[in-house]
Short mmCIF file of C-alpha atoms in Angstrom, two decimals:
data_model
loop_
_atom_site.label_atom_id
_atom_site.label_comp_id
_atom_site.label_asym_id
_atom_site.label_seq_id
_atom_site.Cartn_x
_atom_site.Cartn_y
_atom_site.Cartn_z
CA MET A 1 8.34 32.53 -11.36
CA LYS A 2 9.67 29.79 -13.60
CA GLN A 3 9.23 26.43 -11.93
CA ASP A 4 12.24 24.17 -11.54
CA LEU A 5 11.79 20.79 -13.22
CA ILE A 6 12.86 17.25 -12.35
CA VAL A 7 12.56 14.99 -15.42
CA ILE A 8 11.64 11.33 -14.98
CA LEU A 9 12.69 9.16 -17.92
CA ASP A 10 10.48 6.10 -18.34
CA LEU A 11 12.77 3.10 -18.61
CA GLY A 12 10.12 0.50 -17.91
CA SER A 13 8.91 1.39 -14.43
CA THR A 14 5.34 0.82 -13.36
CA GLN A 15 5.84 3.50 -10.69
CA ASN A 16 6.53 6.57 -12.82
CA THR A 17 3.42 8.27 -11.46
CA VAL A 18 4.38 7.39 -7.87
CA VAL A 19 7.78 9.06 -8.30
CA ALA A 20 6.25 12.09 -10.03
CA ARG A 21 3.68 12.62 -7.29
CA GLU A 22 6.29 12.14 -4.56
CA ILE A 23 8.42 14.91 -6.08
CA ARG A 24 5.45 17.23 -6.54
CA GLU A 25 4.48 16.68 -2.90
CA LEU A 26 7.91 18.07 -2.04
CA GLY A 27 6.95 21.24 -3.88
CA VAL A 28 9.00 20.63 -7.03
CA TYR A 29 7.49 20.18 -10.48
CA SER A 30 8.18 16.87 -12.25
CA GLU A 31 7.39 15.54 -15.71
CA ILE A 32 7.58 12.04 -17.19
CA HIS A 33 9.20 11.67 -20.61
CA PRO A 34 10.07 8.65 -22.82
CA HIS A 35 13.44 6.97 -22.37
CA ASP A 36 14.61 7.84 -25.88
CA ILE A 37 14.30 11.61 -25.56
CA THR A 38 17.18 13.36 -27.34
CA ALA A 39 19.65 15.76 -25.77
CA ASP A 40 18.08 18.57 -27.79
CA GLY A 41 14.63 17.50 -26.63
CA LEU A 42 15.79 17.63 -23.03
CA LYS A 43 17.45 21.02 -23.51
CA ALA A 44 14.19 22.34 -24.93
CA LEU A 45 12.53 21.74 -21.56
CA GLU A 46 12.91 24.77 -19.33
CA ASN A 47 14.63 24.83 -15.92
CA VAL A 48 15.61 21.15 -15.83
CA ARG A 49 17.43 20.69 -12.51
CA GLY A 50 17.74 16.91 -12.39
CA ILE A 51 17.01 13.65 -14.18
CA ILE A 52 15.75 10.37 -12.74
CA LEU A 53 16.26 7.23 -14.81
CA ASN A 54 13.32 5.13 -13.70
CA GLY A 55 13.70 1.47 -14.64
CA GLY A 56 11.54 -1.48 -13.72
CA GLU A 57 9.88 -4.66 -14.85
CA ASN A 58 9.15 -3.35 -18.37
CA ARG A 59 12.74 -2.32 -19.13
CA VAL A 60 13.02 -5.02 -21.81
CA VAL A 61 10.85 -4.51 -24.92
CA ASP A 62 10.80 -7.05 -27.76
CA GLY A 63 13.85 -8.77 -26.25
CA GLN A 64 15.93 -5.58 -26.16
CA PRO A 65 16.72 -3.55 -23.03
CA VAL A 66 15.47 0.04 -23.17
CA GLN A 67 18.28 2.54 -22.68
CA ILE A 68 18.75 6.28 -22.65
CA ARG A 69 20.83 8.01 -25.29
CA PRO A 70 24.49 8.07 -24.09
CA GLU A 71 24.84 11.80 -24.70
CA LEU A 72 22.41 12.52 -21.86
CA TYR A 73 25.12 11.53 -19.37
CA HIS A 74 27.24 14.45 -20.57
CA LEU A 75 24.75 17.30 -20.23
CA GLY A 76 26.02 18.27 -16.80
CA ILE A 77 22.58 17.74 -15.21
CA PRO A 78 22.51 15.80 -11.89
CA MET A 79 21.18 12.30 -12.46
CA ILE A 80 20.22 9.22 -10.43
CA SER A 81 18.83 5.86 -11.53
CA ILE A 82 16.26 3.54 -10.00
CA ASP A 83 16.23 -0.16 -10.86
CA TYR A 84 18.21 0.42 -14.06
CA PRO A 85 21.23 -1.92 -14.33
CA GLN A 86 22.62 -0.24 -17.47
CA SER A 87 22.98 3.06 -15.64
CA GLU A 88 26.26 4.97 -15.77
CA CYS A 89 25.20 7.16 -12.84
CA ALA A 90 27.54 7.36 -9.80
CA VAL A 91 24.54 7.34 -7.20
CA THR A 92 21.98 4.37 -8.06
CA PHE A 93 19.00 2.82 -6.24
CA GLU A 94 17.52 -0.66 -6.54
CA SER A 95 14.06 0.68 -5.63
CA LEU A 96 12.34 3.99 -5.03
CA PRO A 97 14.49 5.94 -2.53
CA ASP A 98 12.90 7.08 0.70
CA ARG A 99 11.77 10.68 1.05
CA GLU A 100 14.95 11.86 2.75
CA ALA A 101 17.17 10.47 -0.02
CA LEU A 102 14.88 12.00 -2.62
CA LYS A 103 14.98 15.36 -0.85
CA GLN A 104 18.78 15.23 -0.71
CA PHE A 105 18.99 14.61 -4.46
CA ILE A 106 16.42 17.26 -5.37
CA PHE A 107 17.41 20.06 -3.05
CA GLU A 108 21.13 19.50 -2.40
CA GLU A 109 22.44 17.95 -5.62
CA CYS A 110 19.98 19.50 -8.06
CA ARG A 111 19.60 22.77 -6.09
CA ALA A 112 15.93 22.85 -7.05
CA HIS A 113 13.51 25.26 -5.41
CA ALA A 114 10.17 24.24 -3.93
CA ASN A 115 8.17 26.51 -6.23
CA TRP A 116 5.64 24.02 -7.62
CA ASN A 117 2.15 25.40 -7.07
CA MET A 118 -0.89 25.97 -9.24
CA LYS A 119 -0.39 29.71 -9.56
CA ASN A 120 3.11 29.23 -10.96
CA PHE A 121 2.01 26.27 -13.10
CA ILE A 122 -0.76 28.34 -14.69
CA GLU A 123 1.62 31.25 -15.34
CA ASP A 124 4.09 28.88 -17.02
CA GLN A 125 1.42 27.25 -19.16
CA VAL A 126 -0.13 30.57 -20.17
CA GLU A 127 3.28 31.75 -21.37
CA ARG A 128 3.88 28.48 -23.25
CA ILE A 129 0.45 28.70 -24.90
CA ARG A 130 1.11 32.27 -26.05
CA GLN A 131 4.50 31.28 -27.46
CA GLN A 132 3.03 28.25 -29.23
CA VAL A 133 -0.09 29.90 -30.65
CA GLY A 134 1.06 33.43 -31.40
CA GLU A 135 -1.69 35.39 -33.12
CA LYS A 136 -3.49 32.34 -34.50
CA LYS A 137 -6.67 30.68 -33.29
CA VAL A 138 -7.30 27.54 -31.24
CA LEU A 139 -10.30 25.26 -31.70
CA LEU A 140 -11.34 23.55 -28.46
CA ALA A 141 -13.65 20.59 -27.99
CA LEU A 142 -15.76 21.75 -25.04
CA SER A 143 -17.67 18.84 -23.58
CA GLY A 144 -18.42 20.67 -20.36
CA GLY A 145 -16.49 18.10 -18.35
CA VAL A 146 -13.81 19.05 -15.85
CA ASP A 147 -10.82 18.63 -18.16
CA SER A 148 -12.16 20.57 -21.14
CA SER A 149 -13.60 23.28 -18.87
CA VAL A 150 -10.26 23.85 -17.16
CA VAL A 151 -8.47 23.94 -20.52
CA ALA A 152 -11.04 26.46 -21.77
CA ALA A 153 -10.45 28.70 -18.76
CA MET A 154 -6.67 28.50 -19.19
CA LEU A 155 -6.86 29.22 -22.92
CA ILE A 156 -9.19 32.16 -22.35
CA ARG A 157 -6.66 33.59 -19.89
CA ALA A 158 -3.82 33.02 -22.37
CA ILE A 159 -5.34 34.05 -25.71
CA GLY A 160 -8.85 35.38 -25.06
CA GLN A 161 -10.97 35.66 -28.22
CA GLN A 162 -8.44 33.66 -30.21
CA LEU A 163 -10.14 30.63 -28.65
CA VAL A 164 -13.12 29.13 -30.47
CA CYS A 165 -15.02 26.58 -28.38
CA VAL A 166 -17.03 23.91 -30.15
CA HIS A 167 -19.54 21.79 -28.28
CA VAL A 168 -20.54 18.72 -30.24
CA ASN A 169 -23.67 16.89 -29.19
CA HIS A 170 -22.85 13.41 -30.47
CA GLY A 171 -26.03 11.93 -29.06
CA LEU A 172 -24.00 10.24 -26.34
CA MET A 173 -24.32 12.98 -23.72
CA ARG A 174 -25.93 12.64 -20.30
CA LYS A 175 -29.46 13.90 -19.81
CA ASN A 176 -29.66 17.70 -20.35
CA GLU A 177 -25.85 17.89 -20.60
CA SER A 178 -25.65 19.86 -23.84
CA GLU A 179 -28.26 22.35 -22.68
CA SER A 180 -26.24 22.93 -19.51
CA VAL A 181 -22.98 23.44 -21.43
CA VAL A 182 -24.55 26.06 -23.71
CA ASN A 183 -26.13 27.86 -20.76
CA VAL A 184 -22.95 28.02 -18.66
CA PHE A 185 -20.37 28.81 -21.33
CA ARG A 186 -22.28 30.89 -23.85
CA ASP A 187 -24.79 32.65 -21.61
CA GLU A 188 -22.88 32.97 -18.32
CA LEU A 189 -19.18 32.95 -19.26
CA HIS A 190 -19.73 34.59 -22.68
CA ALA A 191 -17.38 32.18 -24.41
CA ASN A 192 -17.04 32.13 -28.19
CA LEU A 193 -19.09 28.93 -28.50
CA ILE A 194 -20.28 27.01 -31.54
CA TYR A 195 -22.94 24.32 -30.94
CA VAL A 196 -23.13 21.36 -33.33
CA ASP A 197 -25.85 18.72 -33.15
CA ALA A 198 -24.26 15.66 -34.76
CA THR A 199 -26.40 12.98 -33.10
CA GLU A 200 -27.52 11.19 -36.25
CA ARG A 201 -24.05 11.37 -37.78
CA PHE A 202 -22.36 9.67 -34.83
CA LEU A 203 -25.03 7.04 -34.21
CA GLY A 204 -24.97 6.17 -37.90
CA LYS A 205 -21.19 5.63 -37.84
CA LEU A 206 -21.50 3.49 -34.69
CA GLU A 207 -24.28 1.25 -35.94
CA ASN A 208 -23.47 -2.45 -35.40
CA VAL A 209 -20.00 -1.61 -33.98
CA SER A 210 -19.44 -3.66 -30.81
CA ASP A 211 -15.67 -3.61 -30.24
CA PRO A 212 -14.84 -1.00 -27.52
CA GLU A 213 -11.60 0.13 -29.14
CA GLN A 214 -13.26 0.52 -32.52
CA LYS A 215 -16.06 2.55 -30.93
CA ARG A 216 -13.53 4.85 -29.24
CA LYS A 217 -11.58 5.33 -32.47
CA ILE A 218 -14.73 6.04 -34.48
CA ILE A 219 -15.92 8.58 -31.92
CA GLY A 220 -12.47 10.20 -31.66
CA GLY A 221 -11.98 10.28 -35.42
CA GLU A 222 -15.46 11.65 -36.09
CA PHE A 223 -14.91 14.37 -33.50
CA ILE A 224 -11.85 15.50 -35.43
CA ARG A 225 -13.77 15.49 -38.71
CA VAL A 226 -16.48 17.67 -37.17
CA PHE A 227 -13.82 20.09 -35.91
CA GLU A 228 -12.14 20.16 -39.32
CA GLU A 229 -15.46 21.06 -40.88
CA GLU A 230 -16.09 23.80 -38.34
CA ALA A 231 -12.52 25.07 -38.74
CA GLY A 232 -13.06 25.22 -42.51
CA LYS A 233 -15.80 27.78 -41.88
CA LEU A 234 -13.37 29.95 -39.93
CA GLU A 235 -10.06 31.64 -40.68
CA GLY A 236 -6.71 31.13 -39.00
CA ILE A 237 -7.49 27.88 -37.13
CA ASP A 238 -4.19 26.01 -36.84
CA PHE A 239 -4.43 24.53 -33.36
CA LEU A 240 -6.61 22.02 -31.57
CA GLY A 241 -6.95 22.37 -27.79
CA GLN A 242 -7.49 19.19 -25.78
CA GLY A 243 -8.11 18.32 -22.14
CA THR A 244 -5.67 15.41 -22.19
CA ILE A 245 -4.42 14.52 -18.70
CA TYR A 246 -1.67 12.17 -17.63
CA PRO A 247 -3.82 9.08 -16.84
CA ASP A 248 -5.19 9.29 -20.42
CA ILE A 249 -1.65 8.96 -21.77
CA ILE A 250 -0.67 6.13 -19.43
CA GLU A 251 -3.78 4.05 -20.16
CA SER A 252 -3.39 4.57 -23.90
CA GLY A 253 0.03 2.90 -23.75
CA THR A 254 3.63 4.12 -23.64
CA LYS A 255 6.83 2.87 -25.24
CA THR A 256 7.40 0.55 -22.28
CA ALA A 257 3.85 -0.21 -21.13
CA LYS A 258 0.97 -1.91 -22.92
CA MET A 259 -2.30 -0.15 -23.58
CA VAL A 260 -5.11 -0.52 -21.08
CA LYS A 261 -7.54 1.29 -23.38
CA SER A 262 -7.09 4.07 -25.89
CA HIS A 263 -8.56 7.44 -25.01
CA HIS A 264 -10.29 9.32 -27.84
CA ASN A 265 -7.86 12.23 -27.38
CA VAL A 266 -4.78 9.98 -27.47
CA GLY A 267 -5.28 6.68 -29.29
CA GLY A 268 -8.31 7.81 -31.28
CA LEU A 269 -6.71 10.67 -33.20
CA PRO A 270 -6.43 10.18 -36.99
CA GLU A 271 -2.94 10.03 -38.50
CA ASP A 272 -3.72 12.84 -40.96
CA LEU A 273 -4.63 15.32 -38.24
CA LYS A 274 -4.41 18.84 -39.69
CA PHE A 275 -4.03 20.65 -36.38
CA GLU A 276 -1.14 21.18 -33.99
CA LEU A 277 -2.22 20.12 -30.49
CA VAL A 278 -2.38 22.41 -27.45
CA GLU A 279 -2.53 20.24 -24.32
CA PRO A 280 -1.60 22.28 -21.22
CA LEU A 281 -2.92 19.69 -18.73
CA LYS A 282 -1.25 16.59 -20.13
CA GLN A 283 1.19 16.25 -17.23
CA LEU A 284 -1.46 16.68 -14.51
CA PHE A 285 -3.37 14.10 -12.49
CA LYS A 286 -7.12 14.49 -11.97
CA ASP A 287 -6.87 16.02 -8.50
CA GLU A 288 -4.32 18.53 -9.83
CA VAL A 289 -6.66 19.44 -12.71
CA ARG A 290 -9.37 20.29 -10.19
CA ALA A 291 -6.92 22.39 -8.16
CA CYS A 292 -5.97 24.17 -11.38
CA GLY A 293 -9.63 24.91 -12.09
CA VAL A 294 -10.12 26.39 -8.63
CA GLU A 295 -7.04 28.61 -9.09
CA LEU A 296 -8.43 29.75 -12.45
CA GLY A 297 -11.63 30.84 -10.72
CA LEU A 298 -14.07 28.33 -12.19
CA PRO A 299 -17.26 27.66 -10.18
CA HIS A 300 -16.92 24.91 -7.59
CA ASP A 301 -19.77 22.87 -9.08
CA MET A 302 -18.07 22.88 -12.46
CA VAL A 303 -14.66 21.89 -11.13
CA TYR A 304 -16.01 19.05 -9.00
CA ARG A 305 -18.65 17.78 -11.40
CA GLN A 306 -18.80 14.12 -12.34
CA PRO A 307 -15.98 12.94 -14.62
CA PHE A 308 -17.31 11.96 -18.03
CA PRO A 309 -15.37 10.07 -20.72
CA GLY A 310 -14.86 11.68 -24.12
CA PRO A 311 -16.83 8.93 -25.90
CA GLY A 312 -19.65 9.66 -23.46
CA LEU A 313 -22.42 7.13 -22.99
CA GLY A 314 -21.02 5.27 -26.00
CA VAL A 315 -18.73 3.31 -23.66
CA ARG A 316 -21.50 2.83 -21.10
CA CYS A 317 -23.92 1.35 -23.63
CA LEU A 318 -21.86 -1.82 -23.83
CA GLY A 319 -21.33 -3.57 -27.14
CA ALA A 320 -23.09 -2.34 -30.28
CA ILE A 321 -25.06 0.81 -29.45
CA THR A 322 -28.83 0.64 -29.82
CA ARG A 323 -31.16 3.56 -29.22
CA ASP A 324 -33.26 1.78 -26.61
CA ARG A 325 -30.23 0.82 -24.51
CA LEU A 326 -28.67 4.25 -24.98
CA GLU A 327 -31.84 5.83 -23.62
CA ALA A 328 -31.85 3.33 -20.74
CA VAL A 329 -28.30 4.37 -19.84
CA ARG A 330 -29.20 8.07 -20.04
CA GLU A 331 -32.33 7.79 -17.92
CA SER A 332 -30.89 5.45 -15.30
CA ASP A 333 -27.79 7.64 -14.99
CA ALA A 334 -30.00 10.69 -14.38
CA ILE A 335 -31.87 8.83 -11.63
CA LEU A 336 -28.60 7.72 -10.01
CA ARG A 337 -27.18 11.26 -10.02
CA GLU A 338 -30.44 12.68 -8.67
CA GLU A 339 -30.62 10.25 -5.76
CA PHE A 340 -26.90 10.54 -4.92
CA ALA A 341 -27.34 14.31 -4.74
CA ARG A 342 -30.35 13.96 -2.43
CA ALA A 343 -28.33 11.67 -0.14
CA GLY A 344 -25.28 13.94 -0.15
CA LEU A 345 -23.19 11.28 -1.90
CA ASP A 346 -22.41 13.60 -4.81
CA LYS A 347 -19.96 15.39 -2.49
CA LYS A 348 -18.47 12.16 -1.15
CA VAL A 349 -18.17 9.80 -4.12
CA TRP A 350 -15.58 10.60 -6.80
CA GLN A 351 -17.44 9.00 -9.73
CA TYR A 352 -20.74 7.17 -10.15
CA PHE A 353 -22.65 6.12 -13.24
CA THR A 354 -24.70 3.37 -14.84
CA VAL A 355 -24.03 1.03 -17.75
CA VAL A 356 -26.32 -1.24 -19.75
CA PRO A 357 -24.86 -4.47 -21.23
CA ASP A 358 -25.86 -5.80 -24.63
CA PHE A 359 -27.68 -8.86 -23.35
CA LYS A 360 -31.05 -9.51 -21.73
CA SER A 361 -32.33 -11.54 -18.81
CA VAL A 362 -35.72 -13.05 -18.09
CA GLY A 363 -38.06 -11.29 -15.67
CA MET A 364 -41.70 -10.64 -14.74
CA LYS A 365 -43.79 -7.50 -15.37
CA ASN A 366 -47.57 -7.22 -15.04
CA ASN A 367 -47.79 -10.98 -14.38
CA ALA A 368 -46.14 -11.72 -17.72
CA ARG A 369 -42.70 -13.01 -18.70
CA VAL A 370 -40.37 -10.34 -20.10
CA PHE A 371 -36.89 -10.51 -21.60
CA GLU A 372 -35.17 -7.17 -20.92
CA TYR A 373 -31.88 -5.42 -20.11
CA MET A 374 -30.10 -4.90 -16.81
CA VAL A 375 -28.62 -1.71 -15.41
CA ILE A 376 -25.29 -1.90 -13.56
CA ILE A 377 -24.43 0.82 -11.03
CA ARG A 378 -20.79 1.79 -10.46
CA ALA A 379 -19.62 4.08 -7.63
CA ILE A 380 -15.89 4.51 -6.95
CA ASN A 381 -13.44 6.69 -5.07
CA THR A 382 -9.95 7.62 -6.23
CA VAL A 383 -7.33 10.35 -5.97
CA ASP A 384 -5.59 10.21 -9.33
CA ALA A 385 -7.75 7.79 -11.41
CA MET A 386 -4.87 5.29 -11.49
CA THR A 387 -6.41 3.13 -8.73
CA ALA A 388 -9.95 3.11 -7.36
CA SER A 389 -11.95 1.63 -4.46
CA ILE A 390 -15.66 0.90 -4.21
CA GLU A 391 -18.00 3.23 -2.32
CA LYS A 392 -20.06 1.32 0.26
CA VAL A 393 -23.50 2.75 -0.47
CA ASP A 394 -26.23 2.30 2.16
CA TRP A 395 -28.72 -0.41 1.31
CA GLU A 396 -31.72 1.92 1.64
CA ILE A 397 -30.27 4.29 -0.95
CA LEU A 398 -29.50 1.46 -3.37
CA GLU A 399 -32.99 0.07 -2.89
CA LYS A 400 -34.58 3.43 -3.68
CA ILE A 401 -32.45 3.87 -6.80
CA THR A 402 -33.25 0.32 -7.92
CA ASN A 403 -36.98 0.80 -7.47
CA ARG A 404 -36.94 4.06 -9.42
CA ILE A 405 -34.94 2.59 -12.30
CA LEU A 406 -37.21 -0.45 -12.56
CA ALA A 407 -40.32 1.75 -12.46
CA GLU A 408 -39.19 4.65 -14.67
CA VAL A 409 -36.75 3.25 -17.24
CA ASP A 410 -38.13 1.35 -20.23
CA HIS A 411 -36.77 -2.07 -21.29
CA VAL A 412 -35.08 -2.77 -17.91
CA ASN A 413 -35.96 -5.54 -15.46
CA ARG A 414 -32.82 -5.92 -13.33
CA VAL A 415 -30.36 -3.67 -11.43
CA CYS A 416 -26.90 -4.76 -10.23
CA PHE A 417 -24.11 -3.06 -8.24
CA ASP A 418 -20.50 -3.40 -9.39
CA MET A 419 -18.09 -4.36 -6.58
CA SER A 420 -14.86 -4.40 -8.61
CA PRO A 421 -11.93 -2.13 -7.62
CA LYS A 422 -9.27 -0.79 -10.01
CA PRO A 423 -7.19 -2.85 -10.59
CA PRO A 424 -8.12 -5.45 -11.77
CA ALA A 425 -11.09 -3.61 -13.27
CA THR A 426 -10.86 -0.17 -14.89
CA ILE A 427 -13.17 2.69 -13.93
CA GLU A 428 -15.17 2.45 -17.15
CA PHE A 429 -16.41 -0.87 -18.55
CA GLU A 430 -15.09 -0.21 -22.07
#
């Protein structure tokens, strides 16, 4: 069944995601689009039942108020506005309407049906993918993380052997991660998988690069180059599949909101990209991606595995990447994951990892002064990755992890625990 759609136009609100989730909780699908979408662009969206003009504190950009195109008022689609003084709508709200008012607009004025669920969403996306791709092939970056795994499963359902999965080991993977990806996808799921070991290539490009944004762009750009090279060995590759999700887009900046940090699959893409993108998850939040994976029949452990950023350990080895600190991150992260699993915290904590900064502190080992790195542990809980709270880990567990890291990881003499929620901090350090 085609899902009815409520479109949210971003006119400077910082609560676009709040409105979208509120509507989805009512059982109706919602998408967020830029304020300057054209009438034709809006008509191209299927089953649009209503439009919400969502204004807010960012509704003035470069001294000019952001406004919708006037022709949108004449499409005959029910429309309300929130905190948008320029609105020509007959029904307007100064702030987010309560649930009853929202329900009245959605179900009575828009006559939308509560048919938003993962089964229908997957059916819609599968049909869209088939229409977009036709008989051609899609190249997918398969990291083995939740997002790329769910996209792989959806693409396999939509186009089968037209999907070519490429797993690139950029030398920034977690311990044994690449081996696990090959085992699960090639040996167990029988995916059409190409494995590329590009460790030296990536580390060479990243040598002496300390700026986080530059690192992300280098990693993102180099990924694309690797895919282009692999695509050149194949025939009929015109599309690039990506596990982009909505928080990636928000944090990479919109027309009315400044960038928090660019994501390799959003802000790190080269301008001369030769592929057309296939991004079926780009309107989903992280919890919805997991629900999608469950509906697609992926194993529970795969769907609920630890989130891992596209740039991998490259943004957890802070500053310019060195091989000794990269190995310290990899080994300490493995210890953390091992001990959290033993304590049952892997099923309770949404994300946990270690980082190693690019500075040293004085310490003592074997009765001698040493000058070595520190490991910082981060453990957070969140629903949609837009905000996050700190997990209160028992002291005994932290002490055991600390002792193991200090004893087993080279070049480390100090372990710290990060107490910073999001905001003001982000989940990752870079």
